Amino acid sequence: MKKLMALSSLVFLTVSVAVAQDDAAVKKDKELLKGIWKIESMEGAQGKKDDFEGATLEFKTDGNLEFTKGGETKKATYSINPAGKPKELDLKPEDKDEAILGIYRIEKEVLTICIVEGQGNARPTEFAAKDRNVVVKLKRVKK
């Protein structure tokens, strides 16, 4: 019985530590994402997409996001999983029922996102503009 209790305690402690580390990683990456990012380029399987260049995404640490283009702003929420390989990003526009699945990486002042177009499609596994995947490169806007 004592061995079972010790094993249960060890499992609980391990899970608690893992959850705390995940929370710390999420908080760290949300801090890195925080701010305004300008879309520098966008490319799908059919080539470059110019319609969103110059638009901005503003990430907030509370999970809210604002997309602004031509003076019009749309709201969304986001969630991240920095433990994913590659790191995972879910974007949920205010007027949509389902999230847009993607992956992300942050390299200094450059944010690269790869999302999948269309609902019900699998999350991208690499940063490649192929199939239904769209790669978006953003640069941090300095204040």
Coordinates of N, CA, C and O in Angstrom, one line a residue:
M1 N 0.8 -1.2 0.0 CA 0.0 0.0 0.0 C 0.9 1.3 0.0 O 0.6 2.2 -0.7
K2 N 2.0 1.2 0.8 CA 2.8 2.4 0.9 C 3.5 2.6 -0.5 O 3.7 3.8 -0.9
K3 N 3.8 1.5 -1.2 CA 4.5 1.7 -2.5 C 3.5 2.3 -3.5 O 3.8 3.2 -4.3
L4 N 2.2 1.9 -3.4 CA 1.2 2.5 -4.3 C 1.0 4.0 -4.0 O 0.9 4.8 -4.9
M5 N 1.0 4.4 -2.7 CA 0.8 5.8 -2.3 C 2.1 6.6 -2.8 O 1.9 7.7 -3.3
A6 N 3.2 6.0 -2.7 CA 4.5 6.7 -3.1 C 4.4 6.9 -4.6 O 4.8 7.9 -5.1
L7 N 4.0 5.8 -5.3 CA 4.0 5.9 -6.8 C 2.9 6.9 -7.2 O 3.2 7.7 -8.1
S8 N 1.8 7.0 -6.6 CA 0.7 7.9 -6.9 C 1.2 9.4 -6.7 O 1.0 10.3 -7.5
S9 N 1.9 9.6 -5.6 CA 2.5 10.9 -5.3 C 3.5 11.3 -6.3 O 3.5 12.5 -6.7
L10 N 4.3 10.4 -6.7 CA 5.4 10.7 -7.7 C 4.7 11.1 -9.1 O 5.1 12.0 -9.7
V11 N 3.7 10.3 -9.5 CA 3.0 10.6 -10.7 C 2.3 12.0 -10.6 O 2.4 12.8 -11.5
F12 N 1.7 12.3 -9.5 CA 1.0 13.6 -9.3 C 2.0 14.7 -9.4 O 1.8 15.7 -10.1
L13 N 3.1 14.5 -8.7 CA 4.2 15.6 -8.7 C 4.8 15.8 -10.1 O 5.0 16.9 -10.5
T14 N 5.0 14.7 -10.8 CA 5.5 14.8 -12.2 C 4.6 15.6 -13.1 O 5.0 16.4 -13.9
V15 N 3.3 15.2 -13.0 CA 2.3 15.9 -13.8 C 2.2 17.4 -13.5 O 2.1 18.3 -14.3
S16 N 2.2 17.7 -12.2 CA 2.1 19.1 -11.7 C 3.3 19.9 -12.2 O 3.1 21.0 -12.6
V17 N 4.5 19.3 -12.2 CA 5.7 20.0 -12.7 C 5.6 20.3 -14.2 O 5.9 21.3 -14.7
A18 N 5.1 19.3 -14.9 CA 5.0 19.4 -16.4 C 4.0 20.5 -16.7 O 4.2 21.3 -17.6
V19 N 2.9 20.5 -16.0 CA 1.8 21.6 -16.3 C 2.4 23.0 -16.0 O 2.2 23.9 -16.7
A20 N 3.1 23.1 -14.8 CA 3.7 24.4 -14.5 C 4.8 24.8 -15.5 O 4.8 26.0 -15.9
Q21 N 5.5 23.8 -16.1 CA 6.5 24.2 -17.1 C 5.8 24.6 -18.4 O 6.2 25.6 -19.0
D22 N 4.7 23.9 -18.7 CA 3.9 24.3 -19.9 C 3.4 25.7 -19.8 O 3.4 26.5 -20.7
D23 N 2.8 26.0 -18.6 CA 2.3 27.3 -18.3 C 3.3 28.4 -18.5 O 3.1 29.5 -19.0
A24 N 4.5 28.1 -17.9 CA 5.6 29.1 -18.0 C 6.1 29.3 -19.5 O 6.3 30.4 -19.9
A25 N 6.1 28.2 -20.3 CA 6.4 28.3 -21.7 C 5.4 29.1 -22.5 O 5.8 29.9 -23.3
V26 N 4.1 28.9 -22.2 CA 3.1 29.7 -22.8 C 3.2 31.1 -22.5 O 3.2 32.0 -23.4
K27 N 3.4 31.4 -21.2 CA 3.5 32.8 -20.8 C 4.8 33.5 -21.5 O 4.7 34.6 -21.9
K28 N 5.9 32.8 -21.5 CA 7.1 33.3 -22.2 C 6.8 33.6 -23.6 O 7.2 34.7 -24.1
D29 N 6.2 32.7 -24.4 CA 6.0 32.9 -25.8 C 4.9 34.0 -26.0 O 5.0 34.7 -27.0
K30 N 3.9 34.1 -25.2 CA 3.0 35.2 -25.3 C 3.6 36.5 -25.1 O 3.3 37.5 -25.8
E31 N 4.6 36.6 -24.2 CA 5.4 37.8 -24.1 C 6.2 38.2 -25.3 O 6.3 39.3 -25.7
L32 N 6.8 37.1 -25.9 CA 7.5 37.3 -27.2 C 6.6 37.7 -28.3 O 7.0 38.5 -29.2
L33 N 5.4 37.2 -28.4 CA 4.5 37.6 -29.4 C 3.8 38.9 -29.2 O 3.4 39.6 -30.2
K34 N 3.8 39.4 -28.0 CA 3.1 40.6 -27.6 C 3.6 41.8 -28.5 O 4.8 42.0 -28.7
G35 N 2.6 42.5 -29.1 CA 2.9 43.7 -29.8 C 2.3 43.6 -31.2 O 1.5 42.8 -31.5
I36 N 2.8 44.6 -32.1 CA 2.2 44.7 -33.4 C 3.2 44.1 -34.4 O 4.4 44.4 -34.3
W37 N 2.7 43.3 -35.3 CA 3.5 42.6 -36.3 C 2.9 43.0 -37.7 O 1.7 42.9 -37.9
K38 N 3.8 43.4 -38.6 CA 3.4 43.8 -40.0 C 3.6 42.7 -40.9 O 4.7 42.1 -40.9
I39 N 2.6 42.3 -41.7 CA 2.8 41.3 -42.7 C 3.7 41.7 -43.8 O 3.4 42.7 -44.5
E40 N 4.8 41.1 -44.0 CA 5.8 41.4 -45.0 C 5.6 40.6 -46.3 O 5.8 41.1 -47.4
S41 N 5.2 39.3 -46.1 CA 4.9 38.5 -47.3 C 3.9 37.3 -46.9 O 3.8 37.0 -45.7
M42 N 3.3 36.9 -47.9 CA 2.3 35.8 -47.7 C 2.3 34.9 -48.9 O 2.2 35.4 -50.1
E43 N 2.5 33.6 -48.8 CA 2.7 32.7 -49.9 C 1.9 31.4 -49.7 O 2.0 30.8 -48.7
G44 N 1.1 31.1 -50.7 CA 0.4 29.8 -50.7 C 1.0 28.9 -51.8 O 2.0 29.2 -52.5
A45 N 0.3 27.8 -52.1 CA 0.8 26.8 -53.1 C 0.8 27.4 -54.5 O 1.6 27.0 -55.3
Q46 N -0.1 28.4 -54.7 CA -0.2 29.0 -56.0 C 0.7 30.2 -56.2 O 0.7 30.9 -57.2
G47 N 1.5 30.5 -55.1 CA 2.5 31.6 -55.2 C 2.2 32.7 -54.2 O 1.4 32.5 -53.3
K48 N 2.8 33.8 -54.5 CA 2.7 35.0 -53.6 C 1.3 35.6 -53.5 O 0.6 35.7 -54.6
K49 N 0.8 36.0 -52.3 CA -0.5 36.6 -52.2 C -0.2 38.0 -51.7 O 0.3 38.2 -50.6
D50 N -0.6 39.0 -52.5 CA -0.3 40.4 -52.1 C -1.5 41.1 -51.3 O -1.3 42.1 -50.7
D51 N -2.6 40.4 -51.2 CA -3.8 41.1 -50.7 C -3.7 41.5 -49.2 O -4.4 42.3 -48.7
F52 N -2.8 40.8 -48.4 CA -2.7 41.2 -47.0 C -1.3 41.8 -46.6 O -1.1 42.1 -45.5
E53 N -0.5 42.0 -47.6 CA 0.8 42.7 -47.3 C 0.5 44.1 -46.7 O -0.3 44.8 -47.2
G54 N 1.3 44.4 -45.7 CA 1.1 45.7 -45.0 C 0.1 45.7 -43.9 O 0.1 46.6 -43.1
A55 N -0.8 44.7 -43.8 CA -1.7 44.6 -42.7 C -1.0 44.2 -41.5 O 0.2 43.8 -41.5
T56 N -1.6 44.4 -40.3 CA -0.9 44.1 -39.1 C -1.7 43.2 -38.2 O -2.9 43.1 -38.3
L57 N -1.0 42.4 -37.4 CA -1.6 41.6 -36.3 C -1.0 42.2 -35.0 O 0.2 42.4 -34.9
E58 N -1.9 42.4 -34.1 CA -1.5 42.8 -32.7 C -1.9 41.7 -31.7 O -3.0 41.4 -31.5
F59 N -0.8 41.1 -31.2 CA -1.0 40.0 -30.2 C -1.0 40.6 -28.8 O -0.1 41.5 -28.5
K60 N -1.9 40.2 -28.0 CA -1.9 40.6 -26.6 C -1.7 39.4 -25.7 O -2.1 38.3 -26.1
T61 N -1.2 39.6 -24.5 CA -0.8 38.5 -23.7 C -2.0 37.8 -23.1 O -1.9 36.6 -22.6
D62 N -3.2 38.4 -23.2 CA -4.4 37.8 -22.6 C -5.1 36.8 -23.6 O -6.2 36.3 -23.4
G63 N -4.4 36.6 -24.8 CA -5.0 35.7 -25.8 C -5.9 36.4 -26.9 O -6.4 35.7 -27.7
N64 N -6.0 37.7 -26.8 CA -6.7 38.4 -27.8 C -5.8 38.9 -28.9 O -4.6 39.1 -28.7
L65 N -6.4 39.1 -30.1 CA -5.6 39.4 -31.3 C -6.4 40.4 -32.1 O -7.7 40.2 -32.2
E66 N -5.8 41.4 -32.7 CA -6.5 42.3 -33.6 C -5.8 42.3 -35.0 O -4.5 42.4 -35.0
F67 N -6.5 42.1 -36.0 CA -6.0 42.1 -37.4 C -6.5 43.4 -38.0 O -7.7 43.7 -38.0
T68 N -5.6 44.3 -38.5 CA -6.0 45.6 -39.1 C -5.4 45.7 -40.5 O -4.2 45.4 -40.8
K69 N -6.3 46.1 -41.4 CA -6.0 46.3 -42.8 C -6.8 47.4 -43.3 O -8.0 47.4 -43.2
G70 N -6.1 48.4 -43.9 CA -6.9 49.6 -44.5 C -7.8 50.3 -43.5 O -8.9 50.7 -43.9
G71 N -7.4 50.4 -42.3 CA -8.2 51.1 -41.3 C -9.4 50.2 -40.7 O -10.0 50.7 -39.8
E72 N -9.5 49.0 -41.2 CA -10.6 48.1 -40.6 C -9.9 47.1 -39.7 O -8.9 46.5 -40.1
T73 N -10.5 46.9 -38.5 CA -9.9 46.0 -37.5 C -10.9 44.9 -37.3 O -12.1 45.1 -37.1
K74 N -10.4 43.7 -37.2 CA -11.2 42.5 -36.9 C -10.5 41.8 -35.7 O -9.3 41.8 -35.6
K75 N -11.4 41.4 -34.8 CA -10.9 40.8 -33.5 C -10.9 39.3 -33.6 O -11.7 38.7 -34.4
A76 N -10.0 38.7 -32.9 CA -9.9 37.2 -32.8 C -9.2 36.9 -31.5 O -8.8 37.7 -30.7
T77 N -9.2 35.6 -31.2 CA -8.5 35.1 -30.0 C -7.4 34.1 -30.6 O -7.5 33.6 -31.7
Y78 N -6.4 33.9 -29.8 CA -5.4 32.9 -30.2 C -5.0 32.1 -28.9 O -5.1 32.5 -27.8
S79 N -4.5 30.9 -29.2 CA -3.9 30.0 -28.2 C -2.7 29.4 -28.8 O -2.6 29.2 -30.0
I80 N -1.7 29.1 -28.0 CA -0.4 28.6 -28.4 C 0.0 27.3 -27.6 O -0.5 27.2 -26.5
N81 N 0.7 26.5 -28.3 CA 1.3 25.3 -27.6 C 2.8 25.3 -27.9 O 3.2 24.8 -29.0
P82 N 3.6 26.0 -27.1 CA 5.1 26.1 -27.4 C 5.8 24.7 -27.3 O 6.9 24.6 -27.7
A83 N 5.1 23.7 -26.7 CA 5.7 22.4 -26.5 C 5.6 21.6 -27.8 O 6.3 20.6 -28.0
G84 N 4.7 22.0 -28.7 CA 4.6 21.3 -30.0 C 5.8 21.4 -30.8 O 6.7 22.3 -30.7
K85 N 6.0 20.4 -31.7 CA 7.2 20.4 -32.5 C 6.7 20.3 -34.0 O 6.4 19.2 -34.4
P86 N 6.6 21.4 -34.7 CA 6.9 22.7 -34.4 C 5.8 23.3 -33.4 O 4.7 22.8 -33.2
K87 N 6.1 24.5 -32.9 CA 5.2 25.2 -32.0 C 3.8 25.4 -32.7 O 3.8 25.8 -33.9
E88 N 2.7 25.3 -31.9 CA 1.4 25.3 -32.5 C 0.7 26.6 -32.2 O 0.8 27.1 -31.1
L89 N -0.1 27.1 -33.1 CA -0.9 28.3 -33.0 C -2.3 28.0 -33.5 O -2.5 27.5 -34.6
D90 N -3.3 28.4 -32.7 CA -4.7 28.4 -33.1 C -5.3 29.8 -33.1 O -5.2 30.5 -32.1
L91 N -5.8 30.2 -34.3 CA -6.4 31.5 -34.4 C -7.9 31.4 -34.5 O -8.4 30.6 -35.4
K92 N -8.7 32.1 -33.7 CA -10.2 32.0 -33.8 C -10.8 33.3 -34.1 O -11.0 34.1 -33.1
P93 N -11.1 33.7 -35.3 CA -11.7 35.0 -35.6 C -13.1 35.0 -34.9 O -13.8 34.0 -34.7
E94 N -13.4 36.3 -34.5 CA -14.6 36.5 -33.7 C -15.9 36.0 -34.4 O -16.8 35.6 -33.8
D95 N -15.9 36.1 -35.8 CA -17.1 35.7 -36.5 C -17.1 34.3 -37.1 O -17.9 33.9 -37.9
K96 N -16.2 33.5 -36.6 CA -16.0 32.1 -37.1 C -16.3 31.1 -35.9 O -16.0 31.4 -34.8
D97 N -16.8 29.9 -36.3 CA -17.0 28.9 -35.3 C -15.8 28.0 -35.0 O -15.7 27.5 -33.9
E98 N -14.9 27.9 -36.0 CA -13.8 27.0 -35.9 C -12.5 27.8 -35.9 O -12.4 28.8 -36.6
A99 N -11.5 27.3 -35.3 CA -10.2 27.9 -35.3 C -9.4 27.6 -36.5 O -9.6 26.5 -37.2
I100 N -8.5 28.5 -36.9 CA -7.6 28.3 -38.0 C -6.3 27.7 -37.4 O -5.7 28.3 -36.5
L101 N -5.9 26.5 -37.8 CA -4.8 25.8 -37.2 C -3.5 26.2 -37.9 O -3.5 26.3 -39.1
G102 N -2.5 26.4 -37.1 CA -1.2 26.7 -37.7 C 0.0 26.4 -36.8 O -0.2 25.7 -35.7
I103 N 1.1 26.8 -37.2 CA 2.4 26.6 -36.5 C 3.1 28.0 -36.5 O 2.8 28.8 -37.4
Y104 N 4.0 28.2 -35.6 CA 4.8 29.5 -35.6 C 6.2 29.3 -35.1 O 6.5 28.3 -34.5
R105 N 7.0 30.3 -35.5 CA 8.3 30.4 -34.9 C 8.7 31.9 -34.8 O 8.3 32.7 -35.7
I106 N 9.4 32.2 -33.8 CA 9.9 33.6 -33.6 C 11.4 33.6 -33.7 O 12.1 32.8 -32.9
E107 N 11.9 34.4 -34.6 CA 13.4 34.6 -34.7 C 13.7 36.1 -34.6 O 13.5 36.8 -35.6
K108 N 14.1 36.5 -33.4 CA 14.4 37.9 -33.2 C 13.1 38.8 -33.5 O 12.1 38.6 -32.8
E109 N 13.2 39.6 -34.5 CA 12.1 40.5 -34.8 C 11.2 40.0 -36.0 O 10.5 40.7 -36.6
V110 N 11.4 38.7 -36.3 CA 10.6 38.1 -37.4 C 9.7 36.9 -36.9 O 10.2 36.1 -36.2
L111 N 8.5 37.0 -37.2 CA 7.5 35.9 -36.8 C 7.1 35.2 -38.1 O 6.7 35.9 -39.1
T112 N 7.2 33.9 -38.2 CA 6.8 33.1 -39.3 C 5.6 32.3 -38.8 O 5.7 31.6 -37.8
I113 N 4.5 32.3 -39.6 CA 3.3 31.5 -39.3 C 3.0 30.7 -40.5 O 3.1 31.2 -41.6
C114 N 2.6 29.5 -40.3 CA 2.1 28.7 -41.4 C 0.7 28.2 -41.0 O 0.6 27.5 -39.9
I115 N -0.3 28.6 -41.8 CA -1.7 28.2 -41.4 C -2.2 27.3 -42.6 O -1.7 27.3 -43.7
V116 N -3.3 26.6 -42.2 CA -3.9 25.8 -43.2 C -5.2 26.5 -43.6 O -6.0 27.0 -42.8
E117 N -5.5 26.6 -44.9 CA -6.7 27.2 -45.4 C -7.8 26.2 -45.4 O -7.6 25.0 -45.7
G118 N -9.0 26.7 -45.0 CA -10.2 25.8 -45.0 C -10.3 25.0 -43.7 O -9.4 24.7 -43.0
Q119 N -11.6 24.8 -43.3 CA -11.9 24.1 -42.1 C -11.7 22.6 -42.3 O -11.9 22.1 -43.4
G120 N -11.4 22.0 -41.2 CA -11.4 20.5 -41.2 C -10.1 20.0 -41.8 O -9.9 18.7 -41.9
N121 N -9.1 20.8 -42.1 CA -7.8 20.4 -42.6 C -6.8 20.2 -41.5 O -6.9 20.9 -40.5
A122 N -5.9 19.3 -41.7 CA -4.9 19.1 -40.6 C -3.9 20.3 -40.5 O -3.6 21.0 -41.4
R123 N -3.4 20.4 -39.2 CA -2.4 21.5 -38.9 C -1.2 21.2 -39.8 O -0.7 20.1 -39.9
P124 N -0.6 22.3 -40.3 CA 0.7 22.1 -41.0 C 1.8 21.5 -40.1 O 1.7 21.7 -38.9
T125 N 2.7 20.8 -40.7 CA 3.8 20.2 -39.9 C 5.1 20.8 -40.3 O 6.1 20.5 -39.6
E126 N 5.1 21.7 -41.3 CA 6.4 22.3 -41.7 C 6.0 23.7 -42.3 O 4.9 24.0 -42.6
F127 N 7.0 24.6 -42.3 CA 6.8 25.9 -42.9 C 7.0 25.9 -44.4 O 8.0 26.3 -44.9
A128 N 6.0 25.4 -45.1 CA 6.1 25.2 -46.5 C 4.8 25.6 -47.2 O 3.7 25.2 -46.7
A129 N 4.8 26.4 -48.2 CA 3.6 26.9 -49.0 C 3.3 25.8 -50.0 O 3.6 25.9 -51.1
K130 N 2.6 24.8 -49.5 CA 2.2 23.7 -50.4 C 0.8 23.2 -50.0 O 0.4 23.5 -48.8
D131 N 0.1 22.5 -50.8 CA -1.2 22.0 -50.6 C -2.1 23.2 -50.2 O -2.2 24.1 -50.9
R132 N -2.7 23.1 -49.0 CA -3.6 24.2 -48.5 C -2.8 25.1 -47.5 O -3.5 25.9 -46.8
N133 N -1.5 24.9 -47.4 CA -0.8 25.7 -46.4 C -0.4 27.1 -46.9 O 0.0 27.2 -48.1
V134 N -0.4 28.1 -46.1 CA 0.0 29.5 -46.4 C 1.0 29.9 -45.4 O 0.8 29.8 -44.2
V135 N 2.2 30.4 -45.9 CA 3.2 30.9 -45.0 C 3.2 32.4 -45.0 O 3.2 33.0 -46.0
V136 N 3.1 32.9 -43.8 CA 3.1 34.4 -43.6 C 4.3 34.8 -42.8 O 4.6 34.2 -41.7
K137 N 5.0 35.8 -43.3 CA 6.2 36.3 -42.6 C 5.8 37.7 -42.2 O 5.3 38.5 -42.9
L138 N 6.1 38.0 -40.9 CA 5.7 39.2 -40.3 C 7.0 39.8 -39.6 O 7.8 39.1 -39.1
K139 N 7.0 41.1 -39.5 CA 8.1 41.8 -38.9 C 7.6 42.7 -37.8 O 6.5 43.3 -37.9
R140 N 8.2 42.7 -36.6 CA 7.8 43.4 -35.5 C 7.8 44.9 -35.8 O 8.8 45.4 -36.4
V141 N 6.7 45.6 -35.4 CA 6.7 47.1 -35.6 C 7.3 47.7 -34.4 O 6.8 47.5 -33.3
K142 N 8.3 48.5 -34.6 CA 8.9 49.2 -33.5 C 8.1 50.5 -33.1 O 7.6 51.2 -34.0
K143 N 8.0 50.7 -31.9 CA 7.2 51.9 -31.4 C 8.1 53.1 -31.2 O 9.2 53.0 -31.0

